[in-house]
Tab-separated table of C-alpha atoms and ligand atoms in Angstrom:
chain	number	residue	atom	x	y	z
A	22	UNK	CA	0.000	0.000	0.000
A	23	UNK	CA	1.555	3.247	-1.107
A	24	UNK	CA	-0.866	5.451	-2.965
A	25	UNK	CA	-4.373	4.943	-1.678
A	26	UNK	CA	-7.823	6.149	-2.685
A	27	UNK	CA	-10.448	6.203	0.063
A	28	UNK	CA	-13.924	6.353	-1.441
A	29	UNK	CA	-16.391	7.701	1.103
A	30	UNK	CA	-13.665	9.578	2.975
A	31	UNK	CA	-16.077	11.821	4.857
A	32	UNK	CA	-18.221	8.985	6.234
A	33	UNK	CA	-18.070	7.338	9.639
A	34	UNK	CA	-15.175	5.011	8.769
A	35	UNK	CA	-13.579	7.021	5.955
A	36	UNK	CA	-13.029	10.213	7.923
A	37	UNK	CA	-10.865	8.380	10.458
A	38	UNK	CA	-9.298	5.807	8.129
A	39	UNK	CA	-8.036	8.496	5.722
A	40	UNK	CA	-6.307	10.335	8.570
A	41	UNK	CA	-4.807	7.116	9.941
A	42	UNK	CA	-3.408	6.115	6.544
A	43	UNK	CA	-1.910	9.587	6.071
A	44	UNK	CA	-0.358	9.465	9.527
A	45	UNK	CA	0.961	5.941	9.502
A	46	UNK	CA	1.950	5.082	5.930
A	47	UNK	CA	4.917	7.086	4.820
A	48	UNK	CA	6.119	7.821	1.318
A	49	UNK	CA	2.775	7.727	-0.450
A	50	UNK	CA	-0.412	9.701	-0.962
A	51	UNK	CA	-3.853	8.998	0.448
A	52	UNK	CA	-6.555	10.665	-1.639
A	53	UNK	CA	-9.812	11.574	0.109
A	54	UNK	CA	-12.606	10.665	-2.323
A	55	UNK	CA	-15.954	12.356	-1.747
A	56	UNK	CA	-19.283	13.094	-3.402
A	57	UNK	CA	-20.936	16.519	-3.798
A	58	UNK	CA	-22.573	17.559	-0.547
A	59	UNK	CA	-20.058	15.695	1.612
A	60	UNK	CA	-16.880	17.653	0.895
A	61	UNK	CA	-13.948	17.101	3.276
A	62	UNK	CA	-13.320	19.887	5.751
A	63	UNK	CA	-10.721	20.862	8.370
A	64	UNK	CA	-7.808	18.460	8.921
A	65	UNK	CA	-9.115	15.960	6.389
A	66	UNK	CA	-8.995	18.635	3.679
A	67	UNK	CA	-5.725	20.211	4.786
A	68	UNK	CA	-3.696	17.025	5.263
A	69	UNK	CA	-3.779	15.710	1.671
A	70	UNK	CA	-5.449	15.718	-1.726
A	71	UNK	CA	-9.209	15.364	-2.159
A	72	UNK	CA	-11.056	14.385	-5.346
A	73	UNK	CA	-14.645	13.889	-6.422
A	74	UNK	CA	-14.975	10.094	-6.473
A	75	UNK	CA	-18.446	8.785	-7.108
A	76	UNK	CA	-18.502	4.969	-7.253
A	77	UNK	CA	-21.211	5.171	-9.869
A	78	UNK	CA	-18.826	7.050	-12.187
A	79	UNK	CA	-16.187	4.552	-13.317
A	80	UNK	CA	-14.283	7.108	-15.403
A	81	UNK	CA	-13.936	9.452	-12.455
A	82	UNK	CA	-12.426	6.621	-10.387
A	83	UNK	CA	-10.122	5.503	-13.230
A	84	UNK	CA	-8.849	9.078	-13.718
A	85	UNK	CA	-7.965	9.394	-10.023
A	86	UNK	CA	-6.167	6.036	-10.108
A	87	UNK	CA	-4.091	7.279	-13.077
A	88	UNK	CA	-3.448	10.740	-11.672
A	89	UNK	CA	-2.093	9.522	-8.320
A	90	UNK	CA	-0.778	6.114	-9.410
A	91	UNK	CA	-3.156	4.488	-6.914
A	92	UNK	CA	-2.376	0.894	-5.883
A	93	UNK	CA	-5.053	0.356	-3.198
A	94	UNK	CA	-8.717	1.383	-3.101
A	95	UNK	CA	-10.768	1.454	0.109
A	96	UNK	CA	-14.323	1.340	-1.186
A	97	UNK	CA	-16.399	2.604	1.744
A	98	UNK	CA	-19.399	3.985	-0.150
A	99	UNK	CA	-22.613	2.407	1.173
A	100	UNK	CA	-26.094	3.026	2.507
A	101	UNK	CA	-26.434	1.446	5.958
A	102	UNK	CA	-29.083	-1.125	6.766
A	103	UNK	CA	-32.134	0.923	7.822
A	104	UNK	CA	-31.633	3.503	5.043
A	105	UNK	CA	-31.160	0.706	2.518
A	106	UNK	CA	-34.586	-0.672	3.515
A	107	UNK	CA	-36.093	2.715	2.660
A	108	UNK	CA	-34.091	3.110	-0.570
A	109	UNK	CA	-33.367	-0.418	-1.824
A	110	UNK	CA	-32.673	0.567	-5.446
A	111	UNK	CA	-30.258	3.271	-4.432
A	112	UNK	CA	-28.538	0.826	-2.076
A	113	UNK	CA	-28.201	-1.665	-4.929
A	114	UNK	CA	-26.834	1.016	-7.235
A	115	UNK	CA	-24.172	2.253	-4.812
A	116	UNK	CA	-23.234	-1.092	-3.325
A	117	UNK	CA	-23.357	-3.287	-6.455
A	118	UNK	CA	-23.014	-1.127	-9.563
A	119	UNK	CA	-20.494	0.942	-7.629
A	120	UNK	CA	-18.545	-2.163	-6.648
A	121	UNK	CA	-18.320	-3.560	-10.160
A	122	UNK	CA	-17.005	-0.200	-11.356
A	123	UNK	CA	-14.294	-0.327	-8.709
A	124	UNK	CA	-13.415	-3.947	-9.446
A	125	UNK	CA	-13.159	-3.255	-13.171
A	126	UNK	CA	-10.866	-0.275	-12.596
A	127	UNK	CA	-8.829	-2.438	-10.197
A	128	UNK	CA	-8.585	-5.234	-12.779
A	129	UNK	CA	-7.391	-2.900	-15.515
A	130	UNK	CA	-5.035	-0.879	-13.361
A	131	UNK	CA	-3.833	-3.550	-10.911
A	132	UNK	CA	-5.150	-2.135	-7.648
A	133	UNK	CA	-5.910	-3.994	-4.430
A	134	UNK	CA	-9.449	-3.426	-3.143
A	135	UNK	CA	-11.002	-3.409	0.336
A	136	UNK	CA	-14.811	-3.309	0.406
A	137	UNK	CA	-16.222	-3.951	3.872
A	138	UNK	CA	-18.782	-6.611	4.574
A	139	UNK	CA	-20.809	-6.734	7.761
A	140	UNK	CA	-22.691	-8.706	10.393
A	141	UNK	CA	-25.541	-7.730	8.046
A	142	UNK	CA	-24.373	-10.376	5.569
A	143	UNK	CA	-25.947	-12.996	7.847
A	144	UNK	CA	-29.628	-13.777	8.203
A	145	UNK	CA	-32.168	-15.568	10.377
A	146	UNK	CA	-30.952	-19.060	9.305
A	147	UNK	CA	-27.379	-18.345	10.374
A	148	UNK	CA	-26.226	-19.849	13.682
A	149	UNK	CA	-26.592	-16.961	16.147
A	150	UNK	CA	-23.920	-17.729	18.687
A	151	UNK	CA	-20.269	-18.071	17.759
A	152	UNK	CA	-21.325	-17.593	14.141
A	153	UNK	CA	-18.699	-19.484	12.124
A	154	UNK	CA	-16.559	-17.938	9.396
A	155	UNK	CA	-18.109	-20.193	6.763
A	156	UNK	CA	-21.824	-20.635	7.328
A	157	UNK	CA	-25.300	-19.938	5.955
A	158	UNK	CA	-25.647	-16.414	4.543
A	159	UNK	CA	-29.277	-15.804	3.586
A	160	UNK	CA	-29.888	-12.222	4.784
A	161	UNK	CA	-33.369	-10.737	4.596
A	162	UNK	CA	-32.411	-7.042	4.327
A	163	UNK	CA	-31.324	-5.261	1.141
A	164	UNK	CA	-28.173	-4.196	2.961
A	165	UNK	CA	-27.413	-7.842	3.679
A	166	UNK	CA	-28.170	-8.922	0.122
A	167	UNK	CA	-25.661	-6.386	-1.202
A	168	UNK	CA	-23.063	-7.397	1.382
A	169	UNK	CA	-23.227	-11.115	0.494
A	170	UNK	CA	-23.051	-10.190	-3.183
A	171	UNK	CA	-20.077	-7.930	-2.396
A	172	UNK	CA	-18.264	-10.839	-0.803
A	173	UNK	CA	-19.013	-13.135	-3.734
A	174	UNK	CA	-18.133	-10.617	-6.429
A	175	UNK	CA	-14.911	-9.658	-4.677
A	176	UNK	CA	-13.878	-13.319	-4.429
A	177	UNK	CA	-14.885	-13.806	-8.069
A	178	UNK	CA	-12.554	-11.027	-9.206
A	179	UNK	CA	-9.767	-12.535	-7.121
A	180	UNK	CA	-10.162	-16.056	-8.485
A	181	UNK	CA	-10.912	-15.099	-12.076
A	182	UNK	CA	-8.642	-12.087	-12.603
A	183	UNK	CA	-6.235	-12.134	-9.667
A	184	UNK	CA	-7.489	-8.806	-8.294
A	185	UNK	CA	-6.192	-8.578	-4.716
A	186	UNK	CA	-9.521	-8.194	-2.911
A	187	UNK	CA	-9.721	-8.611	0.872
A	188	UNK	CA	-12.179	-7.558	3.522
A	189	UNK	CA	-13.683	-7.941	6.964
A	190	UNK	CA	-17.233	-8.269	8.247
A	191	UNK	CA	-17.544	-5.236	10.477
A	192	UNK	CA	-19.731	-5.350	13.575
A	193	UNK	CA	-21.575	-2.175	14.605
A	194	UNK	CA	-18.888	0.508	14.807
A	195	UNK	CA	-18.696	2.960	17.682
A	196	UNK	CA	-16.810	6.244	17.356
A	197	UNK	CA	-16.841	9.846	18.528
A	198	UNK	CA	-15.568	11.590	15.376
A	199	UNK	CA	-18.217	11.166	12.663
A	200	UNK	CA	-21.738	9.934	13.365
A	201	UNK	CA	-23.013	6.920	11.444
A	202	UNK	CA	-26.365	7.353	9.747
A	203	UNK	CA	-29.211	4.985	9.033
A	204	UNK	CA	-27.679	1.885	10.614
A	205	UNK	CA	-29.250	-0.654	12.942
A	206	UNK	CA	-26.327	-0.470	15.354
A	207	UNK	CA	-26.244	3.367	15.495
A	208	UNK	CA	-27.973	3.296	18.880
A	209	UNK	CA	-24.700	2.182	20.461
A	210	UNK	CA	-23.121	5.474	19.345
A	211	UNK	CA	-26.097	7.706	20.084
A	212	UNK	CA	-26.421	6.412	23.643
A	213	UNK	CA	-23.034	7.969	24.497
A	214	UNK	CA	-24.012	11.340	23.031
A	215	UNK	CA	-27.190	11.340	25.136
A	216	UNK	CA	-25.313	10.420	28.322
A	217	UNK	CA	-22.648	13.099	27.897
A	218	UNK	CA	-25.263	15.747	27.020
A	219	UNK	CA	-27.232	14.805	30.126
A	220	UNK	CA	-30.280	13.674	28.127
A	221	UNK	CA	-32.510	10.647	28.498
A	222	UNK	CA	-31.772	8.046	25.806
A	223	UNK	CA	-34.669	6.786	23.691
A	224	UNK	CA	-33.511	3.377	22.460
A	225	UNK	CA	-34.870	2.036	19.142
A	226	UNK	CA	-33.620	-1.515	19.828
A	227	UNK	CA	-35.333	-3.759	22.378
A	228	UNK	CA	-33.569	-4.913	25.543
A	229	UNK	CA	-32.108	-8.382	25.148
A	230	UNK	CA	-31.050	-7.851	21.510
A	231	UNK	CA	-27.404	-8.881	21.310
A	232	UNK	CA	-25.198	-7.716	18.433
A	233	UNK	CA	-21.454	-7.597	17.801
A	234	UNK	CA	-19.961	-4.146	18.259
A	235	UNK	CA	-16.473	-2.691	17.929
A	236	UNK	CA	-14.630	0.487	18.852
A	237	UNK	CA	-13.395	2.406	15.815
A	238	UNK	CA	-9.634	2.195	16.550
A	239	UNK	CA	-9.891	-1.606	16.390
A	240	UNK	CA	-11.930	-1.450	13.185
A	241	UNK	CA	-9.373	0.850	11.556
A	242	UNK	CA	-6.527	-1.436	12.585
A	243	UNK	CA	-8.384	-4.346	11.004
A	244	UNK	CA	-8.873	-2.429	7.746
A	245	UNK	CA	-5.159	-1.612	7.542
A	246	UNK	CA	-3.798	-4.957	8.820
A	247	UNK	CA	-5.830	-7.102	6.444
A	248	UNK	CA	-4.482	-5.182	3.442
A	249	UNK	CA	-0.918	-5.567	4.738
A	250	UNK	CA	-1.278	-9.265	5.551
A	251	UNK	CA	0.995	-11.796	3.875
A	252	UNK	CA	-1.246	-13.315	1.168
A	253	UNK	CA	0.405	-16.725	1.568
A	254	UNK	CA	-1.446	-17.211	4.835
A	255	UNK	CA	-4.861	-16.053	3.654
A	256	UNK	CA	-7.153	-19.031	3.239
A	257	UNK	CA	-10.176	-16.720	3.181
A	258	UNK	CA	-10.434	-13.298	1.587
A	259	UNK	CA	-13.954	-11.915	1.340
A	260	UNK	CA	-14.735	-11.631	4.063
A	261	UNK	CA	-13.364	-12.273	7.593
A	262	UNK	CA	-15.456	-12.324	10.765
A	263	UNK	CA	-13.878	-9.933	13.269
A	264	UNK	CA	-15.200	-9.462	16.791
A	265	UNK	CA	-14.336	-7.683	20.002
A	266	UNK	CA	-17.509	-7.323	22.076
A	267	UNK	CA	-21.151	-8.340	21.987
A	268	UNK	CA	-23.822	-6.635	24.056
A	269	UNK	CA	-27.489	-5.711	24.273
A	270	UNK	CA	-28.884	-2.253	25.141
A	271	UNK	CA	-29.104	-2.933	28.884
A	272	UNK	CA	-25.434	-3.969	29.052
A	273	UNK	CA	-24.111	-0.765	27.479
A	274	UNK	CA	-26.610	1.288	29.503
A	275	UNK	CA	-25.321	-0.235	32.756
A	276	UNK	CA	-21.716	0.427	31.729
A	277	UNK	CA	-22.452	4.102	30.976
A	278	UNK	CA	-24.372	4.407	34.259
A	279	UNK	CA	-21.121	3.698	36.101
A	280	UNK	CA	-20.002	7.136	34.822
A	281	UNK	CA	-23.432	8.845	34.888
A	282	UNK	CA	-25.481	7.305	37.741
A	283	UNK	CA	-28.555	9.437	36.890
A	284	UNK	CA	-28.580	8.451	33.206
A	285	UNK	CA	-32.019	7.232	32.035
A	286	UNK	CA	-33.037	4.964	29.151
A	287	UNK	CA	-36.493	4.497	27.643
A	288	UNK	CA	-37.453	2.078	24.866
A	289	UNK	CA	-39.314	3.113	21.702
A	290	UNK	CA	-38.582	0.173	19.464
A	291	UNK	CA	-38.292	0.901	15.741
A	292	UNK	CA	-39.837	-2.143	13.999
A	293	UNK	CA	-37.614	-1.859	10.900
A	294	UNK	CA	-34.370	-1.738	12.874
A	295	UNK	CA	-35.569	-4.373	15.342
A	296	UNK	CA	-36.444	-6.833	12.551
A	297	UNK	CA	-32.994	-6.335	11.053
A	298	UNK	CA	-31.281	-6.727	14.425
A	299	UNK	CA	-33.250	-9.906	15.156
A	300	UNK	CA	-31.972	-11.447	11.922
A	301	UNK	CA	-28.296	-10.775	12.737
A	302	UNK	CA	-25.905	-12.892	14.829
A	303	UNK	CA	-25.487	-12.393	18.561
A	304	UNK	CA	-21.765	-12.974	18.417
A	305	UNK	CA	-19.354	-13.955	15.636
A	306	UNK	CA	-16.435	-16.388	15.873
A	307	UNK	CA	-13.323	-14.641	14.544
A	308	UNK	CA	-10.831	-17.507	14.862
A	309	UNK	CA	-9.927	-17.443	11.143
A	310	UNK	CA	-8.983	-13.740	11.230
A	311	UNK	CA	-6.843	-14.363	14.303
A	312	UNK	CA	-5.068	-17.314	12.680
A	313	UNK	CA	-4.692	-16.075	9.106
A	314	UNK	CA	-3.567	-12.490	9.675
A	315	UNK	CA	-3.125	-11.989	13.403
A	316	UNK	CA	-6.314	-10.063	14.216
A	317	UNK	CA	-6.415	-8.961	17.883
A	318	UNK	CA	-8.823	-6.294	19.208
A	319	UNK	CA	-7.636	-3.927	21.948
A	320	UNK	CA	-10.867	-2.512	23.377
A	321	UNK	CA	-13.656	-4.049	25.418
A	322	UNK	CA	-16.897	-2.419	26.563
A	323	UNK	CA	-15.318	-0.968	29.680
A	324	UNK	CA	-12.252	0.613	28.032
A	325	UNK	CA	-14.268	1.805	25.035
A	326	UNK	CA	-16.780	3.492	27.342
A	327	UNK	CA	-14.036	5.328	29.230
A	328	UNK	CA	-12.488	6.556	25.983
A	329	UNK	CA	-15.791	7.523	24.327
A	330	UNK	CA	-16.869	9.580	27.326
A	331	UNK	CA	-13.483	11.280	27.601
A	332	UNK	CA	-13.535	12.358	23.939
A	333	UNK	CA	-17.216	13.256	23.787
A	334	UNK	CA	-16.804	15.524	26.801
A	335	UNK	CA	-14.105	17.417	24.893
A	336	UNK	CA	-16.257	17.521	21.773
A	337	UNK	CA	-19.648	18.384	23.218
A	338	UNK	CA	-19.087	20.292	26.440
B	426	LIG	N1	-23.547	-0.856	11.263
B	426	LIG	C1	-24.246	-1.384	10.126
B	426	LIG	C2	-25.695	-1.100	10.228
B	426	LIG	O1	-26.200	-1.056	11.326
B	426	LIG	C3	-24.038	-2.842	10.014
B	426	LIG	O2	-22.853	-3.126	9.374
B	426	LIG	O3	-26.324	-0.976	9.231
């Protein structure tokens, strides 16, 4: 990885991943790709080049790859699960037509490609607990359909054309920099904002609903490490289960209450998000990622909560 294009650089993952790549990888350029209406600002804009990079415009992507001699593309453009249920055709367009554009550019210009998959690639028939790496993937949401297809298409381009595609199945990601939007796991971010602002939290997910979650620094490490992994040890490619913590709303609420004893939660369950959450695993088994490329998470619920609160206090108060 030397010259990198991050598509979706102003989103929840992209805004932090672009900065990490610029900080940690020396001797190359990391281009912040964006779409109109989500232009990079502040440090993201000042610390390196930015280019319009719409996944649905293959020529635009190809021109950037030529201009900066790009060797690796992080394709982070996506509609999250609840939004994708409202706009299924748009989700298909961005996630699938966008992906094939990227893969074609990568095939012609010899780029490696990371396109994240998700816990959303599993469905109600998947074993819920210790969900294996290789198992049933029959998701019932449009988001999930596009994520399974992403995994298959990425593997297809690897086997058929030798395009170096790799990825991970992200759990719900928790961060204090850029808010997610339209995801089923967003509640686990929003609950921290409510606590730090001294507000009651209205939770859209029912108590008892377990899902895998992860703190952003671990997710970013995974995204970088997988692309740096020695390919000789990769048995799998698209896509690896990665896990660090699994909880339900009451667990995270109790952890935050240790810092804010008066914090209150109330449940107003959103049926769309709840149905999606009910179809996802409780907890994934990430043994293959640990064995094949040395995946190790650093944060658990307790340490993540301390760090989130510390940073959100600086940001919001
Ligand atoms: N965080 C995503 C969502 O909730 C899942 O990958 O849609």
